[in-house]
PDB file of C-alpha atoms in Angstrom:
ATOM      1  CA  MET A 118       0.000   0.000   0.000  1.00 97.00           C
ATOM      2  CA  LYS A 119       1.120   3.510  -0.817  1.00 98.00           C
ATOM      3  CA  VAL A 120       0.513   6.249   1.764  1.00 98.00           C
ATOM      4  CA  GLY A 121       0.153   9.895   0.804  1.00 98.00           C
ATOM      5  CA  LEU A 122      -0.408  13.119   2.719  1.00 98.00           C
ATOM      6  CA  GLN A 123      -2.868  15.917   1.992  1.00 98.00           C
ATOM      7  CA  LEU A 124      -2.312  19.388   3.440  1.00 97.00           C
ATOM      8  CA  PRO A 125      -5.780  20.835   4.147  1.00 94.00           C
ATOM      9  CA  SER A 126      -4.721  23.712   6.382  1.00 96.00           C
ATOM     10  CA  PHE A 127      -2.062  26.419   6.499  1.00 98.00           C
ATOM     11  CA  SER A 128      -2.932  27.741   9.968  1.00 97.00           C
ATOM     12  CA  PHE A 129       0.598  27.222  11.203  1.00 98.00           C
ATOM     13  CA  PRO A 130       1.816  29.099  14.295  1.00 97.00           C
ATOM     14  CA  GLY A 131       3.070  32.516  13.206  1.00 98.00           C
ATOM     15  CA  TRP A 132       1.293  32.632   9.852  1.00 98.00           C
ATOM     16  CA  PRO A 133       1.542  34.177   7.289  1.00 98.00           C
ATOM     17  CA  ALA A 134       5.321  34.559   7.611  1.00 98.00           C
ATOM     18  CA  SER A 135       5.737  30.974   8.816  1.00 98.00           C
ATOM     19  CA  ILE A 136       3.770  29.316   6.018  1.00 98.00           C
ATOM     20  CA  GLY A 137       6.556  28.982   3.443  1.00 98.00           C
ATOM     21  CA  PRO A 138       9.284  27.638   5.762  1.00 98.00           C
ATOM     22  CA  THR A 139       6.829  25.297   7.496  1.00 98.00           C
ATOM     23  CA  LEU A 140       5.648  23.858   4.199  1.00 98.00           C
ATOM     24  CA  VAL A 141       9.235  23.091   3.222  1.00 98.00           C
ATOM     25  CA  GLU A 142       9.783  21.287   6.538  1.00 98.00           C
ATOM     26  CA  ILE A 143       6.597  19.249   6.131  1.00 98.00           C
ATOM     27  CA  ALA A 144       7.273  18.310   2.513  1.00 98.00           C
ATOM     28  CA  GLN A 145      10.844  17.255   3.176  1.00 98.00           C
ATOM     29  CA  ALA A 146       9.846  15.270   6.269  1.00 98.00           C
ATOM     30  CA  ALA A 147       7.089  13.526   4.306  1.00 98.00           C
ATOM     31  CA  GLU A 148       9.508  12.607   1.529  1.00 98.00           C
ATOM     32  CA  ALA A 149      12.178  11.399   3.947  1.00 98.00           C
ATOM     33  CA  GLY A 150       9.534   9.403   5.811  1.00 98.00           C
ATOM     34  CA  GLY A 151       8.655   7.276   2.823  1.00 98.00           C
ATOM     35  CA  LEU A 152       5.328   8.850   1.945  1.00 98.00           C
ATOM     36  CA  ALA A 153       4.498   8.314  -1.706  1.00 98.00           C
ATOM     37  CA  SER A 154       2.581  11.479  -2.467  1.00 98.00           C
ATOM     38  CA  LEU A 155       1.838  15.014  -1.274  1.00 98.00           C
ATOM     39  CA  TRP A 156      -1.419  16.791  -2.113  1.00 98.00           C
ATOM     40  CA  LEU A 157      -2.972  20.214  -1.612  1.00 98.00           C
ATOM     41  CA  MET A 158      -6.651  21.067  -1.578  1.00 96.00           C
ATOM     42  CA  ASP A 159      -7.512  23.299  -4.523  1.00 98.00           C
ATOM     43  CA  HIS A 160      -9.646  25.861  -2.743  1.00 98.00           C
ATOM     44  CA  LEU A 161      -9.754  29.641  -2.696  1.00 97.00           C
ATOM     45  CA  PHE A 162     -11.326  29.903   0.772  1.00 98.00           C
ATOM     46  CA  GLN A 163     -10.712  27.571   3.693  1.00 98.00           C
ATOM     47  CA  LEU A 164     -13.553  25.071   4.039  1.00 97.00           C
ATOM     48  CA  PRO A 165     -16.703  26.028   5.987  1.00 96.00           C
ATOM     49  CA  PRO A 166     -16.575  25.917   9.798  1.00 93.00           C
ATOM     50  CA  ASP A 167     -18.953  22.946   9.928  1.00 91.00           C
ATOM     51  CA  THR A 168     -16.258  20.840   8.249  1.00 90.00           C
ATOM     52  CA  GLY A 169     -13.896  21.452  11.164  1.00 87.00           C
ATOM     53  CA  TRP A 170     -11.412  23.535   9.158  1.00 90.00           C
ATOM     54  CA  GLY A 171     -12.323  27.016  10.322  1.00 91.00           C
ATOM     55  CA  GLY A 172     -13.877  28.882   7.394  1.00 96.00           C
ATOM     56  CA  PRO A 173     -12.697  31.713   5.115  1.00 97.00           C
ATOM     57  CA  ASP A 174     -10.918  33.672   7.854  1.00 97.00           C
ATOM     58  CA  GLU A 175      -8.311  30.908   8.042  1.00 97.00           C
ATOM     59  CA  PRO A 176      -5.447  30.933   5.486  1.00 98.00           C
ATOM     60  CA  MET A 177      -5.756  29.109   2.163  1.00 98.00           C
ATOM     61  CA  LEU A 178      -3.091  29.094  -0.560  1.00 98.00           C
ATOM     62  CA  GLU A 179      -3.618  28.736  -4.304  1.00 98.00           C
ATOM     63  CA  ALA A 180      -2.786  25.132  -5.042  1.00 98.00           C
ATOM     64  CA  TYR A 181      -0.661  25.177  -8.198  1.00 98.00           C
ATOM     65  CA  THR A 182       1.577  28.029  -7.042  1.00 98.00           C
ATOM     66  CA  THR A 183       2.184  26.101  -3.832  1.00 98.00           C
ATOM     67  CA  LEU A 184       2.793  22.813  -5.638  1.00 98.00           C
ATOM     68  CA  GLY A 185       5.439  24.512  -7.754  1.00 98.00           C
ATOM     69  CA  PHE A 186       7.077  25.791  -4.570  1.00 98.00           C
ATOM     70  CA  LEU A 187       7.035  22.274  -3.101  1.00 98.00           C
ATOM     71  CA  ALA A 188       8.412  20.768  -6.302  1.00 98.00           C
ATOM     72  CA  ARG A 189      11.524  22.884  -5.791  1.00 97.00           C
ATOM     73  CA  SER A 190      11.761  21.748  -2.160  1.00 97.00           C
ATOM     74  CA  THR A 191      11.553  18.001  -2.896  1.00 98.00           C
ATOM     75  CA  SER A 192      12.952  15.501  -5.374  1.00 98.00           C
ATOM     76  CA  THR A 193      11.028  12.204  -5.335  1.00 98.00           C
ATOM     77  CA  ILE A 194       7.589  12.553  -3.760  1.00 98.00           C
ATOM     78  CA  GLU A 195       4.601  12.672  -6.128  1.00 98.00           C
ATOM     79  CA  LEU A 196       2.654  15.961  -6.174  1.00 98.00           C
ATOM     80  CA  GLY A 197      -0.884  16.972  -7.058  1.00 98.00           C
ATOM     81  CA  PRO A 198      -4.001  18.954  -6.212  1.00 98.00           C
ATOM     82  CA  MET A 199      -6.703  17.119  -4.271  1.00 97.00           C
ATOM     83  CA  VAL A 200      -8.497  17.859  -6.547  1.00 97.00           C
ATOM     84  CA  ALA A 201      -8.381  20.813  -8.960  1.00 98.00           C
ATOM     85  CA  GLY A 202     -11.771  22.522  -9.023  1.00 98.00           C
ATOM     86  CA  ILE A 203     -12.981  22.576 -12.594  1.00 98.00           C
ATOM     87  CA  VAL A 204     -14.410  26.101 -12.343  1.00 98.00           C
ATOM     88  CA  HIS A 205     -11.241  27.783 -11.053  1.00 97.00           C
ATOM     89  CA  ARG A 206      -9.312  27.939 -14.337  1.00 98.00           C
ATOM     90  CA  HIS A 207     -10.215  27.742 -17.990  1.00 97.00           C
ATOM     91  CA  PRO A 208      -9.545  24.137 -19.124  1.00 98.00           C
ATOM     92  CA  GLY A 209      -6.795  25.106 -21.564  1.00 98.00           C
ATOM     93  CA  VAL A 210      -5.069  27.192 -18.892  1.00 98.00           C
ATOM     94  CA  LEU A 211      -5.517  24.422 -16.320  1.00 98.00           C
ATOM     95  CA  ILE A 212      -3.829  21.879 -18.586  1.00 98.00           C
ATOM     96  CA  LYS A 213      -1.021  24.344 -19.363  1.00 98.00           C
ATOM     97  CA  THR A 214      -0.590  24.933 -15.619  1.00 98.00           C
ATOM     98  CA  ALA A 215      -0.554  21.212 -14.870  1.00 98.00           C
ATOM     99  CA  THR A 216       2.000  20.651 -17.630  1.00 98.00           C
ATOM    100  CA  THR A 217       4.218  23.348 -16.152  1.00 98.00           C
ATOM    101  CA  LEU A 218       4.147  21.606 -12.771  1.00 98.00           C
ATOM    102  CA  ASP A 219       5.000  18.301 -14.439  1.00 98.00           C
ATOM    103  CA  VAL A 220       7.974  19.810 -16.288  1.00 98.00           C
ATOM    104  CA  LEU A 221       9.348  21.592 -13.236  1.00 98.00           C
ATOM    105  CA  SER A 222       8.857  18.577 -10.957  1.00 98.00           C
ATOM    106  CA  GLY A 223      10.576  16.205 -13.360  1.00 98.00           C
ATOM    107  CA  GLY A 224       7.436  14.233 -14.141  1.00 98.00           C
ATOM    108  CA  ARG A 225       6.211  13.762 -10.560  1.00 98.00           C
ATOM    109  CA  SER A 226       2.811  15.408 -10.916  1.00 98.00           C
ATOM    110  CA  TRP A 227      -0.754  14.143 -10.875  1.00 98.00           C
ATOM    111  CA  PHE A 228      -3.500  15.847 -12.876  1.00 98.00           C
ATOM    112  CA  ALA A 229      -6.351  15.461 -10.415  1.00 98.00           C
ATOM    113  CA  VAL A 230      -9.671  17.156 -11.155  1.00 98.00           C
ATOM    114  CA  GLY A 231     -13.218  17.297  -9.883  1.00 98.00           C
ATOM    115  CA  ALA A 232     -16.497  19.044 -10.592  1.00 98.00           C
ATOM    116  CA  SER A 233     -16.179  21.675  -7.784  1.00 97.00           C
ATOM    117  CA  TRP A 234     -18.645  22.026  -4.917  1.00 97.00           C
ATOM    118  CA  TYR A 235     -17.733  25.065  -2.785  1.00 97.00           C
ATOM    119  CA  GLU A 236     -20.115  27.635  -4.169  1.00 97.00           C
ATOM    120  CA  ARG A 237     -19.277  30.341  -1.636  1.00 97.00           C
ATOM    121  CA  GLU A 238     -15.640  30.639  -2.686  1.00 98.00           C
ATOM    122  CA  ALA A 239     -16.606  30.900  -6.348  1.00 98.00           C
ATOM    123  CA  HIS A 240     -19.181  33.630  -5.781  1.00 98.00           C
ATOM    124  CA  GLY A 241     -16.907  35.313  -3.251  1.00 98.00           C
ATOM    125  CA  LEU A 242     -14.120  35.804  -5.785  1.00 98.00           C
ATOM    126  CA  GLY A 243     -16.313  36.265  -8.847  1.00 98.00           C
ATOM    127  CA  VAL A 244     -15.631  32.867 -10.433  1.00 98.00           C
ATOM    128  CA  PRO A 245     -18.484  31.644 -12.683  1.00 97.00           C
ATOM    129  CA  TYR A 246     -20.251  28.721 -11.014  1.00 98.00           C
ATOM    130  CA  PRO A 247     -22.635  26.984 -13.425  1.00 98.00           C
ATOM    131  CA  PRO A 248     -25.220  24.373 -12.401  1.00 98.00           C
ATOM    132  CA  ARG A 249     -24.018  20.896 -11.495  1.00 97.00           C
ATOM    133  CA  ARG A 250     -24.805  19.308 -14.873  1.00 97.00           C
ATOM    134  CA  GLU A 251     -22.824  22.007 -16.681  1.00 98.00           C
ATOM    135  CA  ARG A 252     -19.895  21.581 -14.302  1.00 98.00           C
ATOM    136  CA  PHE A 253     -19.774  17.878 -15.124  1.00 98.00           C
ATOM    137  CA  ASP A 254     -19.929  18.689 -18.830  1.00 98.00           C
ATOM    138  CA  LEU A 255     -17.001  21.046 -18.290  1.00 98.00           C
ATOM    139  CA  LEU A 256     -15.148  18.314 -16.398  1.00 98.00           C
ATOM    140  CA  GLU A 257     -15.590  15.835 -19.237  1.00 98.00           C
ATOM    141  CA  ASP A 258     -14.530  18.437 -21.804  1.00 98.00           C
ATOM    142  CA  THR A 259     -11.392  19.058 -19.746  1.00 98.00           C
ATOM    143  CA  LEU A 260     -10.535  15.367 -19.542  1.00 98.00           C
ATOM    144  CA  GLN A 261     -10.961  14.972 -23.290  1.00 98.00           C
ATOM    145  CA  LEU A 262      -8.873  18.075 -23.912  1.00 98.00           C
ATOM    146  CA  ALA A 263      -6.093  16.875 -21.604  1.00 98.00           C
ATOM    147  CA  HIS A 264      -5.742  13.656 -23.579  1.00 98.00           C
ATOM    148  CA  ARG A 265      -5.679  15.651 -26.812  1.00 98.00           C
ATOM    149  CA  MET A 266      -3.168  18.281 -25.687  1.00 98.00           C
ATOM    150  CA  TRP A 267      -0.821  15.714 -24.125  1.00 98.00           C
ATOM    151  CA  ALA A 268      -0.871  13.799 -27.403  1.00 98.00           C
ATOM    152  CA  ASP A 269       0.170  17.035 -29.186  1.00 98.00           C
ATOM    153  CA  ASP A 270      -3.094  17.071 -31.135  1.00 98.00           C
ATOM    154  CA  ARG A 271      -3.360  20.717 -32.201  1.00 98.00           C
ATOM    155  CA  ARG A 272      -6.606  20.502 -34.126  1.00 98.00           C
ATOM    156  CA  PRO A 273      -9.354  22.885 -32.965  1.00 98.00           C
ATOM    157  CA  PHE A 274     -11.255  21.404 -30.028  1.00 98.00           C
ATOM    158  CA  GLU A 275     -14.952  21.908 -29.470  1.00 98.00           C
ATOM    159  CA  GLY A 276     -16.676  20.249 -26.532  1.00 98.00           C
ATOM    160  CA  ARG A 277     -20.009  20.780 -24.881  1.00 98.00           C
ATOM    161  CA  THR A 278     -18.826  23.858 -22.995  1.00 98.00           C
ATOM    162  CA  ILE A 279     -15.568  25.104 -24.532  1.00 98.00           C
ATOM    163  CA  ARG A 280     -13.839  25.769 -27.829  1.00 98.00           C
ATOM    164  CA  LEU A 281     -10.082  26.087 -28.410  1.00 98.00           C
ATOM    165  CA  ASP A 282      -8.741  27.165 -31.803  1.00 98.00           C
ATOM    166  CA  GLU A 283      -5.125  26.112 -31.220  1.00 98.00           C
ATOM    167  CA  PRO A 284      -4.543  23.801 -28.235  1.00 98.00           C
ATOM    168  CA  ILE A 285      -0.753  24.152 -28.416  1.00 98.00           C
ATOM    169  CA  ASN A 286       1.132  22.923 -25.356  1.00 98.00           C
ATOM    170  CA  VAL A 287       4.904  23.489 -25.512  1.00 98.00           C
ATOM    171  CA  PRO A 288       6.924  22.236 -23.727  1.00 98.00           C
ATOM    172  CA  PRO A 289       5.228  18.869 -23.421  1.00 98.00           C
ATOM    173  CA  PRO A 290       5.111  17.091 -20.070  1.00 98.00           C
ATOM    174  CA  VAL A 291       8.100  15.114 -18.844  1.00 98.00           C
ATOM    175  CA  ALA A 292       5.940  12.222 -17.592  1.00 98.00           C
ATOM    176  CA  ARG A 293       5.414   9.507 -20.170  1.00 95.00           C
ATOM    177  CA  PRO A 294       3.125   9.034 -21.867  1.00 95.00           C
ATOM    178  CA  ARG A 295       1.584  11.966 -19.930  1.00 98.00           C
ATOM    179  CA  PRO A 296       0.855  13.039 -16.345  1.00 98.00           C
ATOM    180  CA  ARG A 297      -1.351  10.597 -14.479  1.00 98.00           C
ATOM    181  CA  ILE A 298      -4.997  11.624 -14.394  1.00 98.00           C
ATOM    182  CA  MET A 299      -7.205  11.296 -11.319  1.00 98.00           C
ATOM    183  CA  VAL A 300     -10.909  12.114 -11.093  1.00 98.00           C
ATOM    184  CA  GLY A 301     -12.031  12.857  -7.549  1.00 98.00           C
ATOM    185  CA  GLY A 302     -15.410  11.883  -6.141  1.00 96.00           C
ATOM    186  CA  GLY A 303     -17.580   8.840  -5.732  1.00 95.00           C
ATOM    187  CA  GLY A 304     -20.651   9.658  -7.799  1.00 96.00           C
ATOM    188  CA  GLU A 305     -21.720   6.343  -9.251  1.00 97.00           C
ATOM    189  CA  ARG A 306     -23.570   7.471 -12.370  1.00 96.00           C
ATOM    190  CA  ARG A 307     -21.187  10.042 -13.811  1.00 97.00           C
ATOM    191  CA  THR A 308     -18.008  10.549 -11.777  1.00 98.00           C
ATOM    192  CA  LEU A 309     -16.932   6.896 -11.719  1.00 98.00           C
ATOM    193  CA  ARG A 310     -17.904   6.558 -15.366  1.00 98.00           C
ATOM    194  CA  LEU A 311     -15.501   9.427 -16.136  1.00 98.00           C
ATOM    195  CA  VAL A 312     -12.800   7.588 -14.179  1.00 98.00           C
ATOM    196  CA  ALA A 313     -13.340   4.455 -16.259  1.00 98.00           C
ATOM    197  CA  ARG A 314     -13.209   6.337 -19.536  1.00 98.00           C
ATOM    198  CA  TYR A 315     -10.462   8.920 -18.981  1.00 98.00           C
ATOM    199  CA  ALA A 316      -8.505   8.491 -15.738  1.00 98.00           C
ATOM    200  CA  ASP A 317      -5.631   6.535 -14.264  1.00 98.00           C
ATOM    201  CA  ALA A 318      -6.969   6.765 -10.707  1.00 98.00           C
ATOM    202  CA  CYS A 319     -10.099   7.333  -8.680  1.00 98.00           C
ATOM    203  CA  ASN A 320     -10.330   9.017  -5.290  1.00 98.00           C
ATOM    204  CA  ILE A 321     -13.026   8.198  -2.767  1.00 97.00           C
ATOM    205  CA  LEU A 322     -13.491  10.973  -0.229  1.00 95.00           C
ATOM    206  CA  VAL A 323     -13.536  10.045   3.484  1.00 93.00           C
ATOM    207  CA  PRO A 324     -15.354   6.742   2.934  1.00 95.00           C
ATOM    208  CA  ASP A 325     -17.737   5.196   5.442  1.00 95.00           C
ATOM    209  CA  PRO A 326     -17.216   1.508   6.305  1.00 95.00           C
ATOM    210  CA  GLY A 327     -17.833  -0.547   3.195  1.00 97.00           C
ATOM    211  CA  GLU A 328     -18.080   2.493   0.919  1.00 97.00           C
ATOM    212  CA  SER A 329     -14.751   2.011  -0.824  1.00 98.00           C
ATOM    213  CA  ARG A 330     -15.609  -1.585  -1.689  1.00 98.00           C
ATOM    214  CA  ARG A 331     -19.002  -0.545  -3.052  1.00 98.00           C
ATOM    215  CA  LYS A 332     -17.601   2.279  -5.172  1.00 98.00           C
ATOM    216  CA  ILE A 333     -14.886   0.052  -6.593  1.00 98.00           C
ATOM    217  CA  GLU A 334     -17.470  -2.528  -7.641  1.00 98.00           C
ATOM    218  CA  VAL A 335     -19.362   0.219  -9.485  1.00 98.00           C
ATOM    219  CA  LEU A 336     -16.136   1.360 -11.136  1.00 98.00           C
ATOM    220  CA  LYS A 337     -15.410  -2.209 -12.242  1.00 98.00           C
ATOM    221  CA  ARG A 338     -18.820  -2.383 -13.924  1.00 98.00           C
ATOM    222  CA  HIS A 339     -18.172   0.872 -15.776  1.00 98.00           C
ATOM    223  CA  CYS A 340     -14.828  -0.508 -16.959  1.00 98.00           C
ATOM    224  CA  ASP A 341     -16.506  -3.693 -18.142  1.00 98.00           C
ATOM    225  CA  GLU A 342     -19.067  -1.672 -20.099  1.00 98.00           C
ATOM    226  CA  ILE A 343     -16.378   0.062 -22.170  1.00 98.00           C
ATOM    227  CA  GLY A 344     -13.980  -2.874 -22.350  1.00 98.00           C
ATOM    228  CA  ARG A 345     -11.232  -1.323 -20.241  1.00 98.00           C
ATOM    229  CA  PRO A 346      -9.156  -3.445 -17.843  1.00 98.00           C
ATOM    230  CA  PHE A 347      -9.976  -2.317 -14.307  1.00 98.00           C
ATOM    231  CA  GLU A 348      -6.396  -3.126 -13.301  1.00 97.00           C
ATOM    232  CA  GLU A 349      -5.196  -0.052 -15.209  1.00 98.00           C
ATOM    233  CA  ILE A 350      -6.806   2.206 -12.566  1.00 98.00           C
ATOM    234  CA  GLU A 351      -5.120   3.030  -9.271  1.00 98.00           C
ATOM    235  CA  THR A 352      -7.613   3.008  -6.414  1.00 98.00           C
ATOM    236  CA  THR A 353      -7.142   5.774  -3.860  1.00 98.00           C
ATOM    237  CA  SER A 354      -9.089   7.167  -0.936  1.00 98.00           C
ATOM    238  CA  LEU A 355      -8.782  10.168   1.364  1.00 98.00           C
ATOM    239  CA  VAL A 356      -8.904   9.228   5.065  1.00 98.00           C
ATOM    240  CA  GLU A 357      -8.863  11.491   8.091  1.00 96.00           C
ATOM    241  CA  ILE A 358      -6.528  10.501  10.913  1.00 97.00           C
ATOM    242  CA  ASP A 359      -5.571  12.402  14.052  1.00 97.00           C
ATOM    243  CA  LEU A 360      -2.368  11.733  15.993  1.00 97.00           C
ATOM    244  CA  ARG A 361      -2.854  14.509  18.524  1.00 96.00           C
ATOM    245  CA  PRO A 362      -2.774  13.320  22.159  1.00 96.00           C
ATOM    246  CA  GLY A 363      -5.919  11.473  23.174  1.00 96.00           C
ATOM    247  CA  ARG A 364      -7.176  10.907  19.614  1.00 97.00           C
ATOM    248  CA  MET A 365      -5.439   8.072  17.740  1.00 98.00           C
ATOM    249  CA  ILE A 366      -2.263   6.087  18.110  1.00 98.00           C
ATOM    250  CA  ALA A 367      -0.214   4.494  15.353  1.00 98.00           C
ATOM    251  CA  ARG A 368      -2.025   1.152  15.721  1.00 98.00           C
ATOM    252  CA  ASP A 369      -5.350   2.894  15.055  1.00 98.00           C
ATOM    253  CA  VAL A 370      -3.965   4.402  11.858  1.00 98.00           C
ATOM    254  CA  VAL A 371      -2.586   1.053  10.695  1.00 98.00           C
ATOM    255  CA  ASP A 372      -5.997  -0.521  11.347  1.00 98.00           C
ATOM    256  CA  ALA A 373      -7.792   2.221   9.383  1.00 98.00           C
ATOM    257  CA  LEU A 374      -5.455   1.822   6.411  1.00 98.00           C
ATOM    258  CA  SER A 375      -5.739  -1.960   6.602  1.00 98.00           C
ATOM    259  CA  VAL A 376      -9.510  -1.669   6.299  1.00 98.00           C
ATOM    260  CA  GLN A 377      -9.070   0.400   3.147  1.00 98.00           C
ATOM    261  CA  ALA A 378      -6.725  -2.223   1.674  1.00 98.00           C
ATOM    262  CA  ALA A 379      -9.282  -4.924   2.452  1.00 97.00           C
ATOM    263  CA  GLU A 380     -11.887  -2.884   0.577  1.00 98.00           C
ATOM    264  CA  GLY A 381      -9.687  -2.613  -2.507  1.00 98.00           C
ATOM    265  CA  ILE A 382      -7.739   0.618  -1.991  1.00 98.00           C
ATOM    266  CA  ALA A 383      -4.080   0.638  -3.056  1.00 98.00           C
ATOM    267  CA  HIS A 384      -3.121   4.221  -2.162  1.00 98.00           C
ATOM    268  CA  VAL A 385      -4.481   5.924   0.959  1.00 98.00           C
ATOM    269  CA  ILE A 386      -4.029   9.679   1.302  1.00 98.00           C
ATOM    270  CA  VAL A 387      -4.359  10.966   4.863  1.00 98.00           C
ATOM    271  CA  ASN A 388      -5.420  14.268   6.352  1.00 96.00           C
ATOM    272  CA  LEU A 389      -3.352  14.979   9.446  1.00 94.00           C
ATOM    273  CA  PRO A 390      -4.358  17.871  11.754  1.00 94.00           C
ATOM    274  CA  GLU A 391      -1.470  19.948  13.096  1.00 95.00           C
ATOM    275  CA  VAL A 392       0.892  18.385  10.578  1.00 97.00           C
ATOM    276  CA  HIS A 393       3.348  21.190  11.371  1.00 97.00           C
ATOM    277  CA  ASP A 394       4.139  19.110  14.468  1.00 97.00           C
ATOM    278  CA  LEU A 395       6.685  16.955  12.654  1.00 98.00           C
ATOM    279  CA  GLY A 396       6.443  14.351  15.391  1.00 97.00           C
ATOM    280  CA  HIS A 397       3.210  13.184  13.754  1.00 98.00           C
ATOM    281  CA  LEU A 398       5.062  12.559  10.498  1.00 98.00           C
ATOM    282  CA  ASP A 399       7.750  10.721  12.437  1.00 98.00           C
ATOM    283  CA  VAL A 400       5.076   8.359  13.781  1.00 98.00           C
ATOM    284  CA  LEU A 401       3.959   7.677  10.210  1.00 98.00           C
ATOM    285  CA  ARG A 402       7.578   7.046   9.179  1.00 98.00           C
ATOM    286  CA  ARG A 403       8.395   4.681  12.033  1.00 98.00           C
ATOM    287  CA  GLU A 404       5.142   2.886  12.788  1.00 98.00           C
ATOM    288  CA  VAL A 405       2.672   3.224   9.931  1.00 98.00           C
ATOM    289  CA  VAL A 406       4.380   3.250   6.510  1.00 98.00           C
ATOM    290  CA  PRO A 407       6.428   0.075   7.211  1.00 98.00           C
ATOM    291  CA  ALA A 408       3.414  -1.696   8.741  1.00 98.00           C
ATOM    292  CA  VAL A 409       1.222  -1.249   5.662  1.00 98.00           C
ATOM    293  CA  ALA A 410       3.895  -1.475   2.945  1.00 97.00           C
ATOM    294  CA  ASP A 411       3.122  -5.097   2.130  1.00 95.00           C
ATOM    295  CA  LEU A 412      -0.676  -4.731   2.139  1.00 96.00           C
ATOM    296  CA  SER A 413      -2.308  -5.363  -1.217  1.00 93.00           C
ATOM    297  CA  ALA A 414      -5.668  -4.075  -2.340  1.00 90.00           C
ATOM    298  CA  ALA A 415      -8.177  -6.919  -2.001  1.00 80.00           C
TER     299      ALA A 415
END
């Protein structure tokens, strides 16, 4: 099993001045600790208070700028947004941005995208926020366009929601044949169908017991329908753990990740409150990553 880390908060002691140096410390500790991947939420405002993350008065960084910063601070760990909101950037610009990260990271990037859900941040900063069906149309257009641009297909592109006259993308990505594509979300009718058709990975968000297994079975059926081998898709989930005193211990984390492996997940990405306390990452390095390394997705 691969273990990754998502950074959902930048409320480090002494922010804003402390944010940059603290991020470097976290990223380098995660890489040295054997974590496979490092992810940033792609939000413009911090998540609403009812999610436990404090709301828009807490700091939130733009994801791709920060990922570029972390690419310079690391050398082996995989990097990506978790996941890029489809309304935040025009699809052509998003793919150009993702290609830039891939080039500068030496081919370590993920192109992870989703249909967006945080309406307040979009309206707050004047970003167009179409109805849900249109956002999914935009997501599918973007996935189609990514495959085209990364194949150096420069013909005009016209999807349901966008038109590009010259989808030129130079330099091309370093990753071969292209950056890995992830579609985030567990929607069974459309999201997982998009995974089957266009993506290299799925991501199931904070699954309830049994949910990962159920979603994977749906994804397998979508793959069967289009004749794609399910084994080509990396199964990932996002799991919340908490190593602060009195919450969880390393054994609890190992058990939680083991459950995900038993449900068919090969790559678990964890949220870790107060990750600036590098002792939490040391626990992952010493007691969690080695304990789950030999687990295989059921």
